[in-house]
XYZ file of C-alpha atoms in Angstrom:
750
model
C 288.784 108.918 123.791
C 287.871 111.337 120.670
C 284.626 109.890 119.192
C 284.580 108.919 115.244
C 284.026 111.571 112.820
C 282.113 111.703 109.512
C 283.043 114.310 107.077
C 281.986 115.202 103.633
C 283.678 117.809 101.466
C 282.004 119.938 98.779
C 284.259 121.606 96.010
C 282.895 124.857 95.083
C 285.031 124.613 92.041
C 287.691 127.448 92.499
C 289.777 126.065 94.767
C 287.601 126.743 97.755
C 285.715 123.909 99.926
C 282.842 123.394 102.119
C 282.849 120.444 104.650
C 280.209 118.821 106.748
C 280.975 116.707 109.579
C 279.575 115.112 112.630
C 280.330 113.020 115.505
C 282.449 115.106 117.522
C 280.217 118.000 119.128
C 276.812 118.043 120.769
C 276.201 114.601 120.520
C 272.775 114.932 122.676
C 271.104 117.005 120.157
C 268.615 114.885 117.745
C 271.010 116.116 115.066
C 274.368 118.244 114.836
C 276.726 119.369 112.228
C 279.865 121.758 112.056
C 280.125 123.493 108.500
C 283.420 124.916 107.405
C 284.746 126.788 104.753
C 288.133 128.343 105.383
C 288.373 129.112 108.939
C 284.779 130.010 109.082
C 282.986 127.079 111.406
C 279.460 127.146 112.098
C 277.769 124.659 114.802
C 274.115 123.563 114.006
C 272.003 121.442 116.097
C 268.276 120.068 115.979
C 266.037 119.100 118.674
C 262.395 118.431 118.034
C 260.262 116.988 120.948
C 258.693 113.503 120.606
C 255.299 114.662 121.863
C 252.998 116.408 119.855
C 252.075 120.206 120.520
C 248.686 121.044 121.264
C 248.543 123.724 118.448
C 247.190 123.200 114.707
C 250.778 124.450 113.112
C 254.492 123.619 113.446
C 256.104 125.343 116.384
C 259.344 125.661 114.658
C 262.109 127.964 115.839
C 265.160 129.030 113.811
C 267.845 130.675 115.595
C 270.981 132.113 114.374
C 273.546 133.609 116.393
C 277.126 134.991 115.971
C 279.369 134.660 119.104
C 282.043 137.426 119.240
C 284.708 135.338 120.592
C 284.627 133.705 117.115
C 286.383 136.896 115.583
C 288.522 137.407 118.680
C 285.925 140.273 119.882
C 284.154 141.424 123.000
C 280.480 142.370 122.961
C 279.674 146.051 122.953
C 277.461 147.208 125.731
C 277.917 147.391 129.480
C 277.426 143.588 130.255
C 279.960 142.073 127.483
C 277.725 139.516 126.564
C 275.663 138.240 123.637
C 271.844 139.891 123.905
C 269.086 140.300 121.874
C 270.022 139.201 117.928
C 270.962 141.840 115.632
C 268.971 142.902 112.445
C 271.521 140.639 110.294
C 271.103 137.808 112.489
C 267.280 137.986 112.159
C 267.380 138.145 108.755
C 269.422 134.824 108.224
C 267.096 133.224 110.522
C 264.544 134.368 108.121
C 265.992 133.042 105.241
C 266.653 129.390 106.732
C 263.070 129.407 108.247
C 261.479 130.160 104.903
C 263.079 127.151 103.152
C 262.757 124.752 106.091
C 259.278 125.288 107.225
C 257.315 124.074 104.321
C 259.099 120.789 104.059
C 258.063 119.239 107.497
C 254.846 117.119 107.216
C 251.791 119.482 107.461
C 250.490 117.625 110.367
C 253.760 117.630 112.352
C 253.319 119.781 115.437
C 256.219 118.871 117.772
C 258.028 121.721 119.396
C 261.288 122.134 116.959
C 264.392 124.234 117.373
C 267.255 124.486 114.812
C 270.577 126.388 116.335
C 273.092 127.834 114.252
C 276.120 129.299 115.857
C 279.202 131.184 114.502
C 282.031 129.541 116.467
C 284.934 130.733 114.247
C 285.139 133.687 111.890
C 286.781 134.252 108.541
C 286.568 137.719 106.923
C 286.692 136.125 103.526
C 283.779 133.554 104.148
C 280.073 135.078 104.607
C 278.521 132.690 107.104
C 275.035 133.349 106.147
C 275.382 131.711 102.658
C 276.029 128.008 104.722
C 273.277 128.476 107.763
C 270.844 126.552 105.243
C 273.447 123.905 104.418
C 273.982 123.677 108.364
C 270.300 123.390 109.365
C 269.531 120.763 106.571
C 272.428 118.666 107.331
C 271.663 118.457 111.033
C 267.982 117.550 109.943
C 269.135 114.579 107.818
C 271.005 113.338 110.614
C 267.974 113.145 112.942
C 264.995 111.185 113.043
C 262.561 114.104 112.346
C 260.232 113.822 109.390
C 261.334 116.121 106.647
C 260.898 115.803 103.011
C 264.093 116.211 101.050
C 267.489 117.917 101.893
C 267.752 121.535 101.031
C 270.728 123.885 100.808
C 271.192 127.810 100.199
C 273.565 129.411 98.310
C 274.890 133.122 97.263
C 275.121 134.369 94.094
C 277.255 137.188 92.753
C 278.037 138.408 89.251
C 281.554 140.404 88.396
C 282.296 141.231 84.733
C 279.367 138.923 83.783
C 280.831 135.802 85.465
C 278.635 134.305 88.277
C 280.114 133.399 91.789
C 279.017 131.071 94.286
C 279.358 132.115 97.944
C 281.406 135.408 97.055
C 283.803 137.257 99.504
C 282.114 140.368 100.812
C 285.129 142.180 99.182
C 283.912 140.411 95.701
C 280.291 141.540 96.558
C 281.303 145.392 96.537
C 282.327 144.655 92.691
C 279.060 142.487 91.915
C 276.335 143.898 90.079
C 274.028 141.513 92.200
C 273.572 139.847 95.543
C 271.063 136.838 95.439
C 270.531 134.116 98.072
C 269.020 131.078 96.590
C 267.401 128.125 98.930
C 266.731 124.846 97.104
C 266.210 121.150 97.186
C 267.870 119.134 94.470
C 264.442 119.191 92.147
C 263.072 122.580 92.971
C 263.858 126.108 93.995
C 262.166 127.091 96.839
C 263.051 130.908 97.910
C 265.065 133.738 96.644
C 265.988 137.021 97.832
C 268.345 139.557 96.991
C 269.455 142.853 95.571
C 270.504 143.864 91.823
C 271.615 146.885 89.836
C 268.644 147.015 87.577
C 269.210 143.574 85.951
C 266.790 142.104 83.631
C 264.222 139.074 84.428
C 266.303 137.012 82.162
C 269.283 137.576 83.651
C 267.826 137.150 87.093
C 266.482 133.506 86.075
C 270.149 132.790 84.975
C 271.480 133.472 88.447
C 269.083 131.288 89.718
C 269.765 128.601 87.733
C 273.592 128.969 88.343
C 273.167 128.789 92.305
C 270.662 125.785 91.898
C 273.368 123.843 90.176
C 275.883 124.387 93.345
C 272.919 123.319 95.628
C 272.460 120.252 94.053
C 275.731 119.127 94.910
C 275.330 120.171 98.654
C 272.418 118.360 98.625
C 274.354 115.354 97.589
C 276.533 115.463 100.090
C 274.202 115.773 102.754
C 272.684 112.452 101.613
C 276.265 110.771 101.680
C 276.932 112.105 104.936
C 273.706 110.864 106.565
C 274.364 107.247 105.003
C 277.500 107.187 106.166
C 276.701 108.101 109.666
C 273.856 105.817 109.725
C 270.499 106.917 108.473
C 267.887 106.615 111.225
C 264.848 105.450 110.873
C 262.038 108.566 110.804
C 260.447 108.772 114.134
C 256.828 107.693 114.783
C 254.210 110.555 115.898
C 250.610 111.038 116.315
C 249.233 112.083 112.954
C 246.458 114.484 112.670
C 242.722 112.985 112.465
C 240.927 112.566 109.108
C 238.014 111.838 107.999
C 237.109 111.585 104.015
C 233.727 111.486 104.290
C 233.332 114.862 106.417
C 235.731 116.564 104.137
C 233.533 115.680 101.254
C 230.332 116.549 102.821
C 231.807 119.941 103.684
C 233.191 120.394 100.090
C 230.087 119.782 98.807
C 228.268 122.371 101.445
C 230.427 125.096 100.872
C 232.153 124.942 97.324
C 229.248 126.357 95.170
C 228.611 129.275 98.082
C 232.225 130.300 98.417
C 232.574 130.394 94.558
C 229.640 132.808 94.273
C 230.986 135.016 97.138
C 234.578 135.087 95.337
C 233.089 135.766 92.092
C 230.994 138.882 93.422
C 233.808 140.922 93.521
C 233.226 142.396 97.117
C 235.339 144.485 99.473
C 237.745 142.477 102.179
C 235.045 143.150 104.931
C 232.084 142.076 102.876
C 233.817 139.200 101.673
C 235.125 138.087 105.100
C 231.565 138.499 106.443
C 230.092 136.216 103.796
C 232.763 133.424 103.996
C 232.240 133.571 107.752
C 228.416 133.344 107.201
C 229.017 130.396 105.216
C 230.934 128.486 107.665
C 228.295 129.121 110.485
C 225.652 127.914 108.203
C 227.616 124.512 107.846
C 228.497 124.251 111.406
C 224.722 124.731 112.088
C 224.251 121.347 110.312
C 225.893 119.771 112.950
C 224.875 118.828 116.598
C 226.632 120.280 119.580
C 227.964 116.997 120.436
C 229.458 116.455 116.805
C 231.238 119.735 116.949
C 232.537 118.967 119.989
C 233.926 115.962 118.876
C 235.067 117.037 115.390
C 234.805 120.860 115.175
C 238.635 121.508 114.343
C 238.076 119.099 111.389
C 235.058 121.242 109.786
C 237.289 124.308 110.177
C 239.947 122.821 108.508
C 238.119 121.222 105.548
C 236.029 124.362 104.943
C 239.195 126.141 104.584
C 240.162 123.681 101.906
C 236.843 124.308 100.070
C 237.242 127.757 100.248
C 241.028 127.741 98.911
C 239.580 125.368 96.202
C 236.851 127.590 95.084
C 239.173 130.655 94.991
C 241.741 129.300 92.936
C 239.368 127.550 90.194
C 237.670 130.947 89.841
C 241.062 132.317 88.758
C 242.163 129.482 86.556
C 238.705 128.942 85.096
C 237.381 132.633 84.630
C 240.292 134.749 85.287
C 238.747 136.388 87.816
C 240.009 137.395 91.296
C 238.313 137.990 94.803
C 237.850 141.712 94.247
C 236.712 141.256 90.769
C 240.027 142.237 88.914
C 241.543 140.422 86.094
C 244.846 138.547 86.728
C 247.076 141.492 85.350
C 245.037 144.315 86.863
C 246.374 146.610 89.364
C 244.094 148.254 92.378
C 243.610 152.074 92.346
C 246.113 154.110 93.510
C 246.815 157.702 94.889
C 249.454 159.486 96.274
C 250.485 162.391 97.867
C 253.761 164.472 98.757
C 254.871 166.773 101.373
C 251.835 165.580 103.760
C 253.678 166.315 107.034
C 254.598 169.963 107.719
C 257.559 169.435 109.779
C 259.398 166.197 108.439
C 262.362 166.614 106.059
C 260.232 164.689 103.505
C 257.136 162.710 103.545
C 254.602 161.050 101.194
C 251.176 158.863 101.526
C 250.843 155.757 98.984
C 247.805 154.120 99.007
C 247.062 150.988 96.601
C 243.348 149.777 97.175
C 243.386 148.837 100.922
C 246.794 149.279 101.455
C 248.707 152.161 102.596
C 252.133 153.486 103.602
C 253.158 156.890 105.128
C 257.055 157.447 104.795
C 259.151 160.130 106.084
C 262.621 160.951 105.529
C 264.808 162.352 108.007
C 268.474 164.177 106.940
C 271.387 163.935 109.102
C 275.136 163.631 109.590
C 277.561 160.895 109.518
C 277.050 160.967 113.381
C 273.516 159.529 112.729
C 274.934 156.682 110.304
C 273.330 153.116 111.596
C 276.166 151.357 113.126
C 276.467 147.621 112.701
C 278.196 145.517 115.186
C 278.214 141.775 114.564
C 281.029 139.177 114.907
C 281.361 138.917 110.828
C 280.825 142.633 110.130
C 281.262 145.887 111.326
C 280.469 149.081 109.454
C 278.055 151.818 109.182
C 274.773 152.476 107.111
C 274.690 155.842 105.819
C 271.049 154.911 104.102
C 268.637 153.016 106.035
C 264.605 152.448 106.016
C 262.823 151.090 109.270
C 259.327 149.583 108.903
C 256.732 149.618 111.318
C 253.624 147.318 111.091
C 251.205 148.415 113.926
C 247.890 146.053 114.710
C 245.362 148.970 113.569
C 246.602 148.667 109.846
C 244.418 145.192 109.741
C 241.669 146.340 112.146
C 243.154 144.260 115.043
C 243.744 144.720 118.590
C 246.738 142.790 119.973
C 249.754 143.258 122.205
C 253.075 145.410 121.295
C 255.858 143.028 121.906
C 258.738 145.342 120.018
C 259.952 145.173 116.397
C 258.934 141.723 114.832
C 260.947 139.385 112.846
C 258.335 140.419 109.710
C 259.090 144.022 110.245
C 262.633 143.489 110.004
C 262.507 141.434 107.047
C 259.964 143.867 105.069
C 262.000 146.877 106.131
C 265.353 145.107 104.740
C 263.593 144.275 101.505
C 262.686 147.671 100.964
C 265.923 149.289 101.998
C 268.024 147.129 99.488
C 265.444 148.118 96.956
C 265.912 151.981 97.119
C 269.795 151.855 98.575
C 271.439 151.884 95.150
C 269.496 154.658 93.712
C 270.675 156.904 96.627
C 273.881 158.802 94.773
C 277.126 157.722 96.293
C 277.979 161.532 96.811
C 274.814 162.187 98.782
C 276.471 164.305 101.689
C 273.422 163.198 104.273
C 272.684 160.191 106.459
C 269.315 159.452 105.184
C 266.615 157.554 107.453
C 263.308 156.303 105.844
C 260.706 155.361 108.198
C 257.486 153.580 106.778
C 254.358 153.306 108.883
C 251.652 151.148 107.588
C 248.463 152.389 107.981
C 246.182 150.048 106.315
C 246.986 146.926 104.955
C 245.544 144.281 102.479
C 248.188 143.069 99.930
C 252.020 144.033 99.858
C 252.694 146.553 102.562
C 256.510 146.197 101.728
C 256.022 147.022 98.075
C 253.932 150.050 99.294
C 256.919 151.068 101.384
C 259.079 151.099 98.611
C 256.750 153.305 96.498
C 256.036 155.838 99.487
C 259.923 155.998 100.234
C 260.724 156.786 96.640
C 258.163 159.785 96.509
C 259.305 160.713 100.263
C 263.275 160.851 99.232
C 262.534 162.905 96.178
C 260.032 165.483 98.380
C 263.026 165.421 100.709
C 265.437 166.708 97.625
C 267.664 163.533 97.705
C 268.797 163.472 94.434
C 267.776 159.475 93.252
C 269.361 158.393 90.388
C 265.766 156.916 88.999
C 262.559 156.340 91.025
C 261.722 153.006 92.178
C 258.574 151.097 92.313
C 257.410 147.487 93.674
C 254.504 145.028 93.135
C 253.637 142.026 95.004
C 252.731 139.127 92.698
C 251.167 135.513 93.097
C 250.989 132.515 91.102
C 248.229 129.861 90.791
C 249.034 126.492 89.142
C 247.145 123.381 88.499
C 249.666 120.373 87.525
C 246.990 118.127 86.123
C 245.647 120.582 83.665
C 248.772 122.234 83.005
C 246.958 125.772 83.475
C 248.427 128.615 85.356
C 247.514 132.307 86.359
C 249.853 134.928 87.456
C 248.362 137.378 89.721
C 249.494 141.118 89.682
C 249.150 143.082 93.180
C 247.824 140.220 95.055
C 245.644 140.748 98.030
C 246.153 139.270 101.490
C 243.796 136.487 101.116
C 245.654 135.493 97.528
C 248.937 135.616 99.652
C 247.989 132.496 101.394
C 246.334 130.121 98.686
C 248.715 130.900 95.675
C 251.870 128.592 95.074
C 254.371 131.229 94.485
C 254.227 134.682 96.083
C 256.980 137.149 95.124
C 257.941 140.506 95.520
C 259.543 142.656 92.736
C 261.119 146.086 92.887
C 262.898 148.207 90.308
C 263.129 151.177 87.840
C 261.843 151.579 84.470
C 265.360 150.077 83.548
C 265.561 146.997 85.618
C 265.092 145.066 88.800
C 266.748 146.448 91.960
C 265.458 143.779 94.645
C 263.006 140.543 95.017
C 261.989 138.386 97.366
C 260.315 134.945 96.389
C 258.704 131.900 97.965
C 258.113 129.092 95.795
C 255.602 126.446 97.231
C 254.858 124.429 93.836
C 257.471 121.766 93.140
C 259.265 121.858 89.598
C 258.440 125.331 88.682
C 259.659 125.698 85.248
C 262.143 128.651 84.645
C 259.745 129.662 81.546
C 256.680 130.166 84.045
C 259.102 132.066 86.560
C 260.091 134.407 83.492
C 256.917 135.137 82.315
C 255.787 135.778 86.104
C 258.825 138.279 86.223
C 257.712 139.938 83.017
C 253.849 140.395 84.105
C 255.601 141.956 87.250
C 257.622 144.516 85.437
C 254.600 145.478 83.468
C 252.914 146.166 87.017
C 255.566 147.747 88.084
C 255.952 150.203 85.299
C 252.319 151.109 85.794
C 253.092 152.010 89.350
C 255.689 153.787 88.644
C 254.062 156.237 86.107
C 251.466 156.737 89.056
C 254.150 158.011 91.251
C 255.823 159.834 88.597
C 252.223 161.923 88.050
C 252.882 162.943 91.486
C 256.362 163.727 91.670
C 258.823 163.162 88.636
C 261.988 164.833 89.875
C 263.753 165.286 93.238
C 263.234 168.548 94.648
C 266.007 171.142 93.601
C 266.814 171.765 97.148
C 266.070 170.462 100.958
C 262.830 172.166 102.515
C 263.437 175.438 104.241
C 263.141 173.944 107.978
C 265.517 171.237 106.626
C 269.019 170.987 107.493
C 271.556 171.774 104.444
C 274.619 169.954 104.367
C 277.995 171.014 102.904
C 281.290 169.144 103.069
C 284.910 170.323 103.102
C 288.047 168.393 102.933
C 291.031 170.009 105.099
C 294.712 168.788 105.375
C 295.059 166.302 108.392
C 297.530 168.897 110.191
C 294.496 171.381 110.603
C 292.090 169.123 112.049
C 293.420 169.520 115.754
C 293.479 173.388 115.346
C 289.657 173.102 114.161
C 288.475 171.000 117.079
C 290.530 173.178 119.539
C 291.947 172.075 123.055
C 289.170 169.613 124.488
C 286.984 170.456 121.484
C 286.566 174.123 122.904
C 286.901 175.752 119.264
C 284.586 173.455 117.572
C 281.902 173.641 120.460
C 281.987 177.218 120.432
C 281.702 177.523 116.770
C 278.745 175.401 116.626
C 276.948 177.080 119.525
C 277.681 180.526 117.733
C 276.661 179.509 114.330
C 273.667 176.993 115.368
C 275.065 174.071 113.235
C 276.371 170.674 113.747
C 279.699 170.049 112.902
C 281.191 166.514 112.486
C 285.002 165.693 111.492
C 285.808 162.577 109.983
C 289.168 161.354 108.689
C 289.618 159.718 105.204
C 291.106 156.396 105.675
C 292.966 156.598 102.324
C 294.017 160.034 101.994
C 293.888 160.835 105.909
C 292.361 164.263 104.826
C 289.785 165.514 107.390
C 286.403 165.454 106.265
C 284.133 168.326 107.653
C 280.566 167.818 107.702
C 278.388 171.198 108.180
C 274.713 170.962 108.762
C 272.354 173.622 109.730
C 268.906 174.947 108.664
C 270.260 178.364 107.630
C 273.081 179.337 104.998
C 274.219 181.834 107.521
C 275.780 179.673 110.097
C 277.149 177.413 107.375
C 278.735 180.212 105.677
C 280.149 181.399 109.052
C 281.599 177.843 109.663
C 283.241 177.947 105.977
C 284.683 181.299 106.581
C 286.552 180.013 109.839
C 287.689 177.095 107.953
C 288.912 179.083 104.944
C 290.571 181.281 107.730
C 292.287 178.266 108.994
C 293.615 176.957 106.046
C 294.916 180.494 104.693
C 298.349 180.846 104.106
C 299.781 184.208 102.448
C 302.246 183.806 99.642
C 305.664 185.554 99.896
C 305.742 188.960 98.263
C 302.066 189.302 97.914
C 299.942 192.130 99.175
C 297.048 191.704 101.284
C 294.164 193.681 103.086
C 294.556 193.811 106.646
C 292.727 195.415 109.899
C 294.024 196.925 113.146
C 292.449 194.743 116.175
C 295.289 195.255 118.585
C 297.561 198.416 119.537
C 300.735 197.591 121.048
C 303.799 199.876 122.279
C 306.078 197.985 119.460
C 303.588 197.618 116.713
C 300.156 197.033 115.526
C 298.471 193.320 115.496
C 296.589 193.263 112.221
C 294.215 190.153 110.840
C 293.737 189.594 107.035
C 290.296 190.975 106.002
C 289.990 187.843 103.650
C 290.857 185.225 106.600
C 289.415 186.408 109.622
C 291.184 185.048 113.043
C 294.503 185.016 111.058
C 296.922 187.766 112.962
C 300.400 188.744 112.524
C 302.329 191.446 114.038
C 302.823 194.814 111.999
C 306.110 195.724 113.903
C 306.213 199.508 114.572
C 309.793 199.744 112.113
C 307.254 198.356 109.381
C 304.751 201.058 109.531
C 306.306 204.122 107.891
C 309.785 205.068 106.128
C 310.134 207.994 108.625
C 311.333 206.757 112.425
C 307.694 206.317 114.208
C 307.860 207.482 117.904
C 303.988 206.069 118.721
C 302.303 203.462 116.681
C 298.949 205.648 117.022
C 300.881 208.430 115.086
C 300.502 206.160 111.850
C 297.239 203.566 112.530
C 294.798 203.295 114.968
C 292.126 200.786 115.997
C 289.797 199.319 113.285
C 292.149 200.811 110.256
C 292.082 198.899 107.045
C 295.071 198.971 104.596
C 297.392 196.842 102.767
C 300.544 195.198 103.820
C 303.045 193.220 101.643
C 303.844 189.582 103.013
C 307.619 188.863 103.473
C 307.376 185.239 104.886
C 309.183 184.199 107.936
C 311.939 186.505 109.266
C 315.271 184.707 109.598
C 316.531 186.545 112.409
C 313.118 186.927 114.616
C 311.749 183.674 113.120
C 308.256 185.331 113.160
C 306.183 186.003 110.069
C 306.796 189.613 108.786
C 304.689 192.313 107.085
C 305.435 195.583 106.157
C 303.287 198.616 105.167
C 306.119 200.917 104.509
C 307.084 198.335 101.724
C 304.205 199.298 99.442
C 304.368 203.077 100.075
C 306.967 205.426 98.071
C 310.089 206.345 99.729
C 309.876 210.017 101.149
C 312.398 212.485 98.995
C 315.697 212.738 100.169
C 315.047 209.695 102.557
C 318.438 208.041 103.531
C 318.153 204.389 104.969
C 320.067 203.550 107.940
C 323.074 201.198 107.440
C 322.455 197.655 108.528
C 323.056 196.832 111.926
C 326.658 194.977 112.738
C 325.680 192.114 114.911
C 329.293 191.290 115.182
C 330.334 192.371 118.770
C 334.467 193.493 118.668
C 336.812 195.320 121.458
C 336.488 195.774 125.161
C 335.745 193.352 128.116
C 337.567 190.841 126.184
C 337.384 188.684 129.183
C 333.737 188.384 128.659
C 333.684 186.933 125.406
C 331.950 183.751 124.370
C 335.379 181.851 124.544
C 336.448 183.595 127.753
C 333.397 182.070 130.177
C 335.019 179.433 131.518
C 335.744 178.513 134.797
C 339.397 179.014 134.589
C 339.205 182.897 134.169
C 338.500 183.159 137.837
C 340.698 185.687 139.626
C 343.749 183.708 140.974
C 343.964 185.511 144.151
C 339.904 184.270 145.114
C 340.210 182.183 147.970
C 338.568 178.647 147.852
C 335.476 178.543 149.946
C 335.622 176.312 152.944
C 333.715 173.171 152.251
C 333.357 171.937 155.680
C 332.398 173.472 159.333
C 334.954 173.734 162.113
C 333.824 171.546 164.709
């Protein structure tokens, strides 16, 4: 028997709908929903253990996977099975996690898994825009404690009109691509890329998405009520002791405030805070610490956070002594690594990024193979964050989700400034060597300089800055912090990263922790970020203000040539013989692609020296060479034959044609060598394809003056007449056999 299904439908306002339903699938999960738009279907399940984990944080796992069967495809690879998540899937996991995690109770530490799967794909629906809705709806149907429904929506803009959850085709025309996560009351997360938009335009896009999210949150509430809202489960809350909290606050606050106000370095400040904490612990006996030592650490952290926040709100000072809008000292350098195609070092305070650029052909493009999207990236950026950058020693376990996310943000910040006609595949790698403050924004700055150092013709240089916000709801005070430290990243109410050119924003990433943040404060914060961004941009352009005029001497040069489709095979040769020999002889890399629109061949030639590239271009010119009837061309003898000489066109080496002995001179020529020899260079006239021989005809004698008294031989008469009439074309039948010929016996005598 099919179980009862509960369903809610969300109208997107333009004929499209999103439905959320429950009751049919995955009923043993604590919450499960199917979210559908068009033919795109996501299944989301939630399971949370009833027993608290022995950790002091929420062990939440958000997993998003795209099943290849959803698009009627096989996974790539030998085993034909989905394996580790792709970067695209990891980015979707991060988007959902960042909105969900703050809404669980601070003292809820049960192992929790949110699993989202793409079960059916629709090429006109981008599934990641519905993942947050699916996750929140599954939680609403469970008994897990959660503050309020949330959802996520993508917003684009075409011709000034905002669109909710645009298709991938619409995004190609859009000047922004932003994902917003929010509850009905507050925006909580923003991430996206833009084509140099203003701060006010960005705020308008967020407002537009928030209105759509309110409708999606209301639909979740209706679905939960129809299904039967469960009572929130009971769980063992963390211990608390108000008297202990007050005691530690009184012991720590003034001392922490004094250290914070001293404006010391990260190491000095860290040591001083540790000493204060140890002094407080020393006031308790060993038995007391054994009993509630975890509370001592917890309450000390709260006191430290309060003191630092108040220092900023009351006096406008920060941990390192800067004012709220002050940027740390910056120094930059380009061309630091001698063997890379481009390199730079960007250091801001105690954060340092070393960026490298590598140039290649389309063969080096980053291939994207997901169920929802297949394609390639000709510009991509990788970000590495080794443990030594923070003075730590910890296990290396491959690329982390954080590294994927930070690299993607920097890539989105820069990619639209790489011109569409850039012939290269460009890879940027950022190695974080020191970190105290936003290393992703240091990556953007270092990447900009490395690209210009490599000779990539960036439209405009890009810089980035990490910002913070501290607010006091009761007093109405707030402080926007420019270029935040690592410590400030955790104690603020909003941390956001903004990148852009001198003319507008190119990418952003925000996590807003305070409820009901006004758009006025948001715009003011973005404008302060613009001032800081322009200050940093000035430091970059002081170091390198324009892209290098050419790539470095040891870097490969790239030339692209288009050829008609019918010549591709000739350039490749049987089994690739021609192109392989050409690459070997010229020391170049040659890649041939086909334009899907014009069907022309696009030939990419990559080589360190111009000599090899010129040789390949000459070969292509030779291949494409088509002599015109009636024109005169210079040729060179490359082979001597009894009946003529094989000559090649000097301007198109490799293009050969037979110069027949009868076309050498007006006089009768007995031996070819009487007129021309190997290596001789002279002119010939081109007559096109001879109708009789069906071969190309050239003539040397046609451009020579006729000898005096020369009499041309009459044209040959091809008509056959007279004699042997019985051998004519019409007399070759079997009926013309001799009548007196005896028939051949067909059987042997017995």
